[in-house]
Tab-separated table of C-alpha atoms in Angstrom:
chain	number	residue	atom	x	y	z
A	1	MET	CA	0.000	0.000	0.000
A	2	LEU	CA	1.189	3.472	-0.906
A	3	LEU	CA	-0.102	6.129	1.484
A	4	CYS	CA	0.393	9.914	1.474
A	5	VAL	CA	-0.083	11.517	4.905
A	6	PRO	CA	-0.400	15.305	5.253
A	7	ASP	CA	0.920	17.392	8.137
A	8	VAL	CA	3.195	14.832	9.764
A	9	LEU	CA	5.315	17.875	10.607
A	10	LYS	CA	3.783	21.331	10.712
A	11	GLY	CA	4.186	24.807	12.118
A	12	ASN	CA	7.014	25.297	14.576
A	13	ASP	CA	8.112	21.659	14.384
A	14	LEU	CA	8.678	21.878	10.631
A	15	GLN	CA	10.555	25.141	10.977
A	16	THR	CA	12.670	23.744	13.823
A	17	VAL	CA	13.832	20.857	11.634
A	18	ARG	CA	14.589	23.091	8.657
A	19	ASP	CA	16.473	25.610	10.791
A	20	GLY	CA	18.424	22.809	12.449
A	21	LEU	CA	19.443	21.277	9.135
A	22	SER	CA	20.859	24.608	7.983
A	23	VAL	CA	23.803	24.112	10.377
A	24	ILE	CA	24.224	20.354	9.911
A	25	THR	CA	27.193	18.904	8.021
A	26	PHE	CA	26.167	16.971	4.915
A	27	VAL	CA	28.388	14.351	3.258
A	28	ASP	CA	28.320	12.149	0.162
A	29	GLY	CA	25.257	9.882	0.332
A	30	LYS	CA	27.225	6.942	-1.055
A	31	GLU	CA	28.629	6.403	2.451
A	32	THR	CA	25.501	4.484	3.487
A	33	ALA	CA	24.677	2.863	0.141
A	34	HIS	CA	25.316	-0.827	-0.470
A	35	GLY	CA	25.641	-3.008	-3.558
A	36	LEU	CA	24.081	-1.661	-6.739
A	37	ALA	CA	22.545	1.294	-4.878
A	38	LYS	CA	26.028	2.787	-4.440
A	39	GLN	CA	26.329	3.045	-8.235
A	40	VAL	CA	23.095	5.034	-8.681
A	41	LYS	CA	23.084	7.203	-5.552
A	42	ASN	CA	24.084	10.833	-6.020
A	43	ASN	CA	22.938	12.967	-3.120
A	44	LEU	CA	24.027	14.364	0.229
A	45	GLN	CA	23.047	13.190	3.687
A	46	ALA	CA	23.556	14.423	7.208
A	47	SER	CA	26.871	13.187	8.560
A	48	SER	CA	26.506	10.453	11.162
A	49	LYS	CA	29.283	12.238	13.086
A	50	ASP	CA	27.295	15.459	13.445
A	51	THR	CA	25.552	15.105	16.800
A	52	LYS	CA	23.535	18.309	16.272
A	53	GLN	CA	21.009	16.268	14.291
A	54	GLU	CA	20.032	14.000	17.180
A	55	LEU	CA	17.349	16.328	18.543
A	56	LEU	CA	15.959	16.748	15.027
A	57	ARG	CA	15.848	12.990	14.485
A	58	GLY	CA	14.098	12.558	17.819
A	59	LEU	CA	11.459	15.129	16.878
A	60	VAL	CA	10.782	13.501	13.485
A	61	PHE	CA	10.760	10.026	15.061
A	62	GLU	CA	8.123	11.037	17.595
A	63	LYS	CA	5.882	12.830	15.092
A	64	VAL	CA	5.966	9.950	12.610
A	65	ILE	CA	5.490	7.046	14.983
A	66	SER	CA	2.717	8.757	16.990
A	67	HIS	CA	0.674	9.883	13.979
A	68	GLU	CA	-2.708	8.135	14.094
A	69	MET	CA	-2.893	7.364	10.373
A	70	VAL	CA	0.656	6.027	10.355
A	71	ARG	CA	-0.110	3.802	13.318
A	72	ARG	CA	-3.154	2.332	11.592
A	73	ALA	CA	-1.437	1.878	8.221
A	74	ALA	CA	2.079	0.778	9.179
A	75	ARG	CA	1.532	-0.835	12.615
A	76	PRO	CA	5.002	0.396	13.637
A	77	LYS	CA	7.073	-1.399	16.224
A	78	THR	CA	9.830	1.175	15.779
A	79	ILE	CA	11.633	3.282	13.220
A	80	SER	CA	14.762	1.259	12.619
A	81	TYR	CA	16.716	4.095	11.019
A	82	LEU	CA	16.134	7.713	10.058
A	83	MET	CA	18.361	10.129	8.171
A	84	PHE	CA	18.194	13.516	6.459
A	85	SER	CA	18.988	13.846	2.763
A	86	LYS	CA	19.693	16.801	0.494
A	87	TYR	CA	19.552	17.036	-3.303
A	88	GLU	CA	21.072	19.930	-5.212
A	89	PRO	CA	20.864	20.624	-8.975
A	90	GLY	CA	22.088	17.625	-10.971
A	91	MET	CA	21.669	15.164	-8.110
A	92	ALA	CA	19.418	12.094	-8.338
A	93	TYR	CA	19.039	8.580	-6.964
A	94	GLY	CA	18.507	5.874	-9.566
A	95	SER	CA	16.164	2.903	-9.333
A	96	HIS	CA	16.911	0.735	-6.300
A	97	VAL	CA	15.338	-1.317	-3.530
A	98	ASP	CA	16.015	-0.567	0.135
A	99	ASN	CA	18.151	-2.849	2.270
A	100	PRO	CA	16.149	-5.667	3.933
A	101	PHE	CA	17.650	-4.705	7.308
A	102	GLN	CA	18.349	-1.299	8.834
A	103	GLN	CA	20.363	-1.216	12.060
A	104	GLY	CA	19.755	-4.972	12.419
A	105	LEU	CA	15.961	-4.661	12.148
A	106	ARG	CA	13.830	-5.809	9.215
A	107	SER	CA	12.670	-2.902	7.034
A	108	ASP	CA	8.959	-3.305	6.224
A	109	VAL	CA	7.768	0.211	5.392
A	110	SER	CA	9.877	2.994	3.896
A	111	PHE	CA	8.933	6.656	4.083
A	112	THR	CA	9.990	10.026	2.768
A	113	LEU	CA	9.026	13.115	4.754
A	114	PHE	CA	9.273	16.177	2.502
A	115	LEU	CA	10.852	19.200	4.204
A	116	SER	CA	11.260	21.696	1.323
A	117	GLU	CA	8.335	23.637	-0.096
A	118	ALA	CA	7.240	21.898	-3.296
A	119	ASP	CA	7.488	25.065	-5.404
A	120	SER	CA	11.028	25.843	-4.205
A	121	TYR	CA	12.629	23.196	-6.437
A	122	ASP	CA	12.076	21.509	-9.789
A	123	GLY	CA	12.423	17.773	-10.290
A	124	GLY	CA	13.123	15.655	-7.242
A	125	GLU	CA	9.992	13.540	-7.475
A	126	LEU	CA	10.050	10.254	-5.597
A	127	VAL	CA	8.986	7.699	-8.204
A	128	ILE	CA	7.497	4.431	-6.926
A	129	GLU	CA	7.594	1.634	-9.497
A	130	THR	CA	4.487	-0.567	-9.281
A	131	THR	CA	2.775	-3.154	-11.447
A	132	ALA	CA	0.293	-0.418	-12.394
A	133	GLY	CA	3.112	1.810	-13.636
A	134	GLU	CA	5.319	4.512	-12.199
A	135	GLN	CA	3.857	6.842	-9.577
A	136	PRO	CA	5.742	10.148	-9.171
A	137	ILE	CA	5.234	11.793	-5.789
A	138	LYS	CA	6.098	15.338	-4.740
A	139	LEU	CA	4.317	16.482	-1.589
A	140	PRO	CA	4.026	19.747	0.335
A	141	ALA	CA	6.523	20.392	3.107
A	142	GLY	CA	5.586	18.409	6.206
A	143	ALA	CA	3.767	15.663	4.322
A	144	ALA	CA	5.106	12.122	4.004
A	145	VAL	CA	4.631	9.120	1.753
A	146	PHE	CA	4.770	5.548	3.092
A	147	TYR	CA	5.299	2.489	0.892
A	148	PRO	CA	6.480	-1.136	1.191
A	149	SER	CA	10.265	-1.400	1.445
A	150	THR	CA	10.152	-4.193	-1.151
A	151	THR	CA	9.350	-1.806	-4.018
A	152	LEU	CA	11.733	-0.340	-6.579
A	153	HIS	CA	11.880	3.441	-6.409
A	154	ARG	CA	14.036	6.382	-7.438
A	155	VAL	CA	14.418	10.141	-7.001
A	156	ASN	CA	14.351	12.183	-10.199
A	157	ALA	CA	17.142	14.669	-10.855
A	158	ILE	CA	16.881	18.134	-9.349
A	159	THR	CA	17.046	20.895	-11.956
A	160	ARG	CA	16.462	23.912	-9.688
A	161	GLY	CA	16.619	24.622	-5.981
A	162	GLU	CA	17.225	22.219	-3.128
A	163	ARG	CA	15.250	19.204	-1.940
A	164	LEU	CA	15.456	18.405	1.781
A	165	ALA	CA	13.790	15.309	3.193
A	166	ALA	CA	13.834	12.910	6.103
A	167	VAL	CA	13.873	9.284	5.017
A	168	GLY	CA	13.279	6.341	7.306
A	169	TRP	CA	12.356	2.695	7.671
A	170	ILE	CA	9.692	1.208	9.889
A	171	ARG	CA	9.835	-2.216	11.491
A	172	SER	CA	6.177	-3.249	11.581
A	173	TYR	CA	4.440	-5.707	13.858
A	174	ILE	CA	2.804	-7.021	10.669
A	175	ARG	CA	5.340	-8.389	8.178
A	176	GLU	CA	3.115	-8.719	5.083
A	177	ALA	CA	2.089	-5.578	3.190
A	178	SER	CA	-1.212	-7.120	2.065
A	179	GLN	CA	-2.130	-7.888	5.676
A	180	ARG	CA	-1.291	-4.340	6.775
A	181	GLU	CA	-3.506	-2.980	3.993
A	182	LEU	CA	-6.425	-5.188	4.996
A	183	LEU	CA	-6.125	-4.116	8.638
A	184	PHE	CA	-5.944	-0.469	7.575
A	185	ASP	CA	-9.108	-0.793	5.485
A	186	LEU	CA	-11.012	-2.467	8.319
A	187	ASP	CA	-9.774	0.061	10.857
A	188	THR	CA	-10.698	2.963	8.573
A	189	LEU	CA	-14.214	1.542	8.301
A	190	ARG	CA	-14.418	1.110	12.072
A	191	VAL	CA	-13.363	4.727	12.651
A	192	SER	CA	-15.870	5.982	10.068
A	193	LEU	CA	-18.699	4.380	12.074
A	194	LYS	CA	-17.672	6.080	15.311
A	195	ASP	CA	-20.362	8.766	15.234
A	196	THR	CA	-23.011	6.765	13.387
A	197	GLU	CA	-25.994	6.108	15.598
A	198	GLY	CA	-27.082	2.485	15.877
A	199	MET	CA	-23.779	1.026	14.615
A	200	GLU	CA	-22.288	0.093	17.980
A	201	MET	CA	-22.553	-3.657	17.336
A	202	GLN	CA	-20.971	-3.324	13.893
A	203	ARG	CA	-18.051	-1.370	15.388
A	204	THR	CA	-17.670	-3.977	18.107
A	205	LEU	CA	-17.561	-6.808	15.561
A	206	LEU	CA	-15.047	-4.907	13.450
A	207	SER	CA	-12.884	-4.321	16.528
A	208	LYS	CA	-13.060	-8.033	17.315
A	209	SER	CA	-12.046	-8.998	13.770
A	210	ILE	CA	-9.154	-6.510	13.724
A	211	ALA	CA	-7.874	-7.711	17.094
A	212	ASN	CA	-8.017	-11.359	16.059
A	213	LEU	CA	-6.327	-10.730	12.710
A	214	VAL	CA	-3.531	-8.864	14.495
A	215	ARG	CA	-3.264	-11.790	16.938
A	216	MET	CA	-2.974	-14.158	13.966
A	217	TRP	CA	-0.406	-12.171	11.992
A	218	ALA	CA	1.618	-10.024	14.373
A	219	ASP	CA	5.073	-10.465	15.815
A	220	ASP	CA	5.289	-10.323	19.604
A	221	LEU	CA	5.473	-6.840	21.086
A	222	ARG	CA	8.784	-7.504	22.830
């Protein structure tokens, strides 16, 4: 499932991250690429040695993992890894698939949180390659897109401006993408019935089904 979520970061939180990144040291993105990805990666990323980013990472971590829609769609156990990337004119990231493990944890759901205003740069679309064709995505600042880590994707070349983003990987309690999508659909239906008079039994039965499907499919919480 591919899901765009608005306002993951907004207001002062968004500005805090952008201001903080203005004084962060960025290095060649190839430092964290592996295998074929190293050959197609041409961007910058926040240096792992720059400790000034830790507060920014903590803020993004908390806003992503506590977002209600993210919790229902991704069923996150944790964010296994999170980093900040920068693309300047001429930079791009060719077609690749994310590593199956990040920091020793399985990567189930990948996400890109857009930090630059969409009209401040040209190009830079995140392109998800699916069986239905390519889906280019360029969202407003503060919005994020979530997609299965198993998919091929790329970042188109920047032709003007600068593209800042936070990228991360979620370790989900639910391994299979199709199961996460089914749970999300059922939970969305359950939420939609919240204020509908006379639907208490239907909501209760939906809650029961969701709980039992999670019990059937989920990894242990610990």
